[in-house]
Amino acid sequence: QVQLVESGGGLVQTGGSLRLSCAASGSISYINAMGWYRQAPGKQREMVAHISSGGATKYADSVKGRFTISRDNAKNAVYLQMTTLKPGDTAVYYCNANIVPLLLDYGVDYWGKGTLVTVSS
């Protein structure tokens, strides 16, 4: 069984920084793309940042220049460094990964349970 566990959320003031971490564990053969999504109250879940298995990155326009996604393949982990945070960044942040489990030959999308980021004004 594969699990994604996020950590690093919390309360921060406007202009502050936070670093989110997400580690995948379980019966993993290979991890394809990984990413971070967020869902603010009353809004749909949206993609924040995405990183391919080769390290290519993509960001939502709203976070470009402020957030940086990275991954450590040896640790099956993905990170999101968030700087210059704004109240509009307040949301539950979810880790997502397309993982090929052992005994399968195709990728499956997995989600973490989410970590809350609150940016106070």
PDB file of C-alpha atoms in Angstrom:
ATOM      1  CA  GLN A   1       0.000   0.000   0.000  1.00  0.00           C
ATOM      2  CA  VAL A   2       1.270   3.454  -0.915  1.00  0.00           C
ATOM      3  CA  GLN A   3       0.890   6.521   1.285  1.00  0.00           C
ATOM      4  CA  LEU A   4       1.730  10.204   0.941  1.00  0.00           C
ATOM      5  CA  VAL A   5       2.260  12.171   4.135  1.00  0.00           C
ATOM      6  CA  GLU A   6       2.596  15.954   4.147  1.00  0.00           C
ATOM      7  CA  SER A   7       4.166  18.126   6.825  1.00  0.00           C
ATOM      8  CA  GLY A   8       5.213  21.718   7.320  1.00  0.00           C
ATOM      9  CA  GLY A   9       1.959  23.635   7.297  1.00  0.00           C
ATOM     10  CA  GLY A  10       1.095  26.232   9.889  1.00  0.00           C
ATOM     11  CA  LEU A  11       0.320  29.851  10.625  1.00  0.00           C
ATOM     12  CA  VAL A  12       2.544  32.551   9.159  1.00  0.00           C
ATOM     13  CA  GLN A  13       2.296  36.300   8.723  1.00  0.00           C
ATOM     14  CA  THR A  14       2.049  38.046   5.361  1.00  0.00           C
ATOM     15  CA  GLY A  15       5.457  38.107   3.730  1.00  0.00           C
ATOM     16  CA  GLY A  16       6.669  35.068   5.628  1.00  0.00           C
ATOM     17  CA  SER A  17       7.909  31.710   4.395  1.00  0.00           C
ATOM     18  CA  LEU A  18       7.056  28.065   4.894  1.00  0.00           C
ATOM     19  CA  ARG A  19       8.429  24.818   3.521  1.00  0.00           C
ATOM     20  CA  LEU A  20       6.095  21.915   2.894  1.00  0.00           C
ATOM     21  CA  SER A  21       7.362  18.357   2.659  1.00  0.00           C
ATOM     22  CA  CYS A  22       5.717  15.220   1.358  1.00  0.00           C
ATOM     23  CA  ALA A  23       7.112  11.714   1.600  1.00  0.00           C
ATOM     24  CA  ALA A  24       5.825   8.676  -0.234  1.00  0.00           C
ATOM     25  CA  SER A  25       6.096   5.282   1.406  1.00  0.00           C
ATOM     26  CA  GLY A  26       5.003   1.731   0.787  1.00  0.00           C
ATOM     27  CA  SER A  27       5.356  -0.697  -2.080  1.00  0.00           C
ATOM     28  CA  ILE A  28       6.739   1.673  -4.686  1.00  0.00           C
ATOM     29  CA  SER A  29       8.360   0.713  -7.931  1.00  0.00           C
ATOM     30  CA  TYR A  30       8.715   4.136  -9.486  1.00  0.00           C
ATOM     31  CA  ILE A  31       7.413   7.684  -9.008  1.00  0.00           C
ATOM     32  CA  ASN A  32       6.482   9.697 -12.074  1.00  0.00           C
ATOM     33  CA  ALA A  33       5.322  13.287 -11.659  1.00  0.00           C
ATOM     34  CA  MET A  34       4.731  14.862  -8.256  1.00  0.00           C
ATOM     35  CA  GLY A  35       2.946  18.026  -7.361  1.00  0.00           C
ATOM     36  CA  TRP A  36       1.219  20.284  -4.907  1.00  0.00           C
ATOM     37  CA  TYR A  37      -2.390  21.366  -5.060  1.00  0.00           C
ATOM     38  CA  ARG A  38      -4.383  23.602  -2.755  1.00  0.00           C
ATOM     39  CA  GLN A  39      -7.988  24.170  -1.855  1.00  0.00           C
ATOM     40  CA  ALA A  40      -9.190  27.334  -0.188  1.00  0.00           C
ATOM     41  CA  PRO A  41     -12.557  27.472   1.619  1.00  0.00           C
ATOM     42  CA  GLY A  42     -15.391  27.591  -0.886  1.00  0.00           C
ATOM     43  CA  LYS A  43     -13.082  27.135  -3.864  1.00  0.00           C
ATOM     44  CA  GLN A  44     -12.089  24.277  -6.117  1.00  0.00           C
ATOM     45  CA  ARG A  45      -8.801  22.480  -5.714  1.00  0.00           C
ATOM     46  CA  GLU A  46      -6.137  24.002  -7.962  1.00  0.00           C
ATOM     47  CA  MET A  47      -2.673  23.021  -9.099  1.00  0.00           C
ATOM     48  CA  VAL A  48       0.070  25.021  -7.408  1.00  0.00           C
ATOM     49  CA  ALA A  49       3.249  23.395  -8.699  1.00  0.00           C
ATOM     50  CA  HIS A  50       4.241  20.287 -10.599  1.00  0.00           C
ATOM     51  CA  ILE A  51       7.541  18.512 -11.151  1.00  0.00           C
ATOM     52  CA  SER A  52       8.218  15.707 -13.598  1.00  0.00           C
ATOM     53  CA  SER A  53      10.385  12.690 -12.921  1.00  0.00           C
ATOM     54  CA  GLY A  54      13.126  14.462 -14.842  1.00  0.00           C
ATOM     55  CA  GLY A  55      12.846  17.658 -12.831  1.00  0.00           C
ATOM     56  CA  ALA A  56      10.872  19.869 -15.218  1.00  0.00           C
ATOM     57  CA  THR A  57       8.662  22.243 -13.249  1.00  0.00           C
ATOM     58  CA  LYS A  58       5.429  24.092 -13.802  1.00  0.00           C
ATOM     59  CA  TYR A  59       3.714  26.671 -11.588  1.00  0.00           C
ATOM     60  CA  ALA A  60       0.383  28.369 -11.288  1.00  0.00           C
ATOM     61  CA  ASP A  61       0.661  31.995 -12.390  1.00  0.00           C
ATOM     62  CA  SER A  62      -0.358  33.132  -8.903  1.00  0.00           C
ATOM     63  CA  VAL A  63       2.751  31.603  -7.281  1.00  0.00           C
ATOM     64  CA  LYS A  64       5.417  32.054  -9.967  1.00  0.00           C
ATOM     65  CA  GLY A  65       8.495  33.705  -8.536  1.00  0.00           C
ATOM     66  CA  ARG A  66       7.402  33.024  -4.944  1.00  0.00           C
ATOM     67  CA  PHE A  67       7.138  29.219  -4.684  1.00  0.00           C
ATOM     68  CA  THR A  68       9.712  26.601  -5.635  1.00  0.00           C
ATOM     69  CA  ILE A  69       9.013  22.906  -6.025  1.00  0.00           C
ATOM     70  CA  SER A  70      11.769  20.323  -5.738  1.00  0.00           C
ATOM     71  CA  ARG A  71      12.083  16.595  -5.235  1.00  0.00           C
ATOM     72  CA  ASP A  72      14.499  14.086  -3.763  1.00  0.00           C
ATOM     73  CA  ASN A  73      14.107  10.827  -5.655  1.00  0.00           C
ATOM     74  CA  ALA A  74      16.282   8.928  -3.194  1.00  0.00           C
ATOM     75  CA  LYS A  75      13.848   9.834  -0.413  1.00  0.00           C
ATOM     76  CA  ASN A  76      10.659   9.597  -2.520  1.00  0.00           C
ATOM     77  CA  ALA A  77       9.941  13.132  -1.398  1.00  0.00           C
ATOM     78  CA  VAL A  78       8.708  16.397  -2.843  1.00  0.00           C
ATOM     79  CA  TYR A  79       9.004  19.835  -1.305  1.00  0.00           C
ATOM     80  CA  LEU A  80       7.385  23.213  -1.733  1.00  0.00           C
ATOM     81  CA  GLN A  81       9.314  26.260  -0.591  1.00  0.00           C
ATOM     82  CA  MET A  82       6.877  29.140  -0.215  1.00  0.00           C
ATOM     83  CA  THR A  83       8.078  32.707   0.195  1.00  0.00           C
ATOM     84  CA  THR A  84       6.442  36.131   0.271  1.00  0.00           C
ATOM     85  CA  LEU A  85       3.233  34.499   1.421  1.00  0.00           C
ATOM     86  CA  LYS A  86      -0.051  36.352   1.052  1.00  0.00           C
ATOM     87  CA  PRO A  87      -3.442  35.899   2.718  1.00  0.00           C
ATOM     88  CA  GLY A  88      -4.684  34.566  -0.630  1.00  0.00           C
ATOM     89  CA  ASP A  89      -2.321  31.601  -0.229  1.00  0.00           C
ATOM     90  CA  THR A  90      -4.352  30.389   2.739  1.00  0.00           C
ATOM     91  CA  ALA A  91      -5.580  26.886   1.913  1.00  0.00           C
ATOM     92  CA  VAL A  92      -5.195  23.218   2.596  1.00  0.00           C
ATOM     93  CA  TYR A  93      -2.225  22.034   0.554  1.00  0.00           C
ATOM     94  CA  TYR A  94      -2.278  18.524  -0.854  1.00  0.00           C
ATOM     95  CA  CYS A  95       0.590  16.454  -2.168  1.00  0.00           C
ATOM     96  CA  ASN A  96      -0.049  14.422  -5.309  1.00  0.00           C
ATOM     97  CA  ALA A  97       2.094  11.815  -7.005  1.00  0.00           C
ATOM     98  CA  ASN A  98       1.700   9.425  -9.886  1.00  0.00           C
ATOM     99  CA  ILE A  99       3.256   6.247  -8.572  1.00  0.00           C
ATOM    100  CA  VAL A 100       3.830   2.856 -10.144  1.00  0.00           C
ATOM    101  CA  PRO A 101       3.283   0.384  -7.302  1.00  0.00           C
ATOM    102  CA  LEU A 102       5.092  -2.909  -7.094  1.00  0.00           C
ATOM    103  CA  LEU A 103       3.294  -5.636  -9.058  1.00  0.00           C
ATOM    104  CA  LEU A 104       1.747  -3.082 -11.439  1.00  0.00           C
ATOM    105  CA  ASP A 105       3.098  -1.713 -14.683  1.00  0.00           C
ATOM    106  CA  TYR A 106       1.167   1.570 -14.785  1.00  0.00           C
ATOM    107  CA  GLY A 107       0.981   4.659 -12.628  1.00  0.00           C
ATOM    108  CA  VAL A 108      -1.731   5.440 -10.098  1.00  0.00           C
ATOM    109  CA  ASP A 109      -2.531   8.893  -8.699  1.00  0.00           C
ATOM    110  CA  TYR A 110      -2.148   9.153  -4.942  1.00  0.00           C
ATOM    111  CA  TRP A 111      -3.053  12.046  -2.647  1.00  0.00           C
ATOM    112  CA  GLY A 112      -1.988  13.045   0.820  1.00  0.00           C
ATOM    113  CA  LYS A 113      -4.499  14.094   3.462  1.00  0.00           C
ATOM    114  CA  GLY A 114      -3.441  17.714   3.262  1.00  0.00           C
ATOM    115  CA  THR A 115      -1.738  20.255   5.480  1.00  0.00           C
ATOM    116  CA  LEU A 116      -3.248  23.623   6.394  1.00  0.00           C
ATOM    117  CA  VAL A 117      -1.402  26.831   5.562  1.00  0.00           C
ATOM    118  CA  THR A 118      -2.831  30.001   7.078  1.00  0.00           C
ATOM    119  CA  VAL A 119      -1.398  33.391   6.164  1.00  0.00           C
ATOM    120  CA  SER A 120      -2.480  36.195   8.465  1.00  0.00           C
ATOM    121  CA  SER A 121      -2.698  39.808   7.326  1.00  0.00           C
TER     122      SER A 121
END
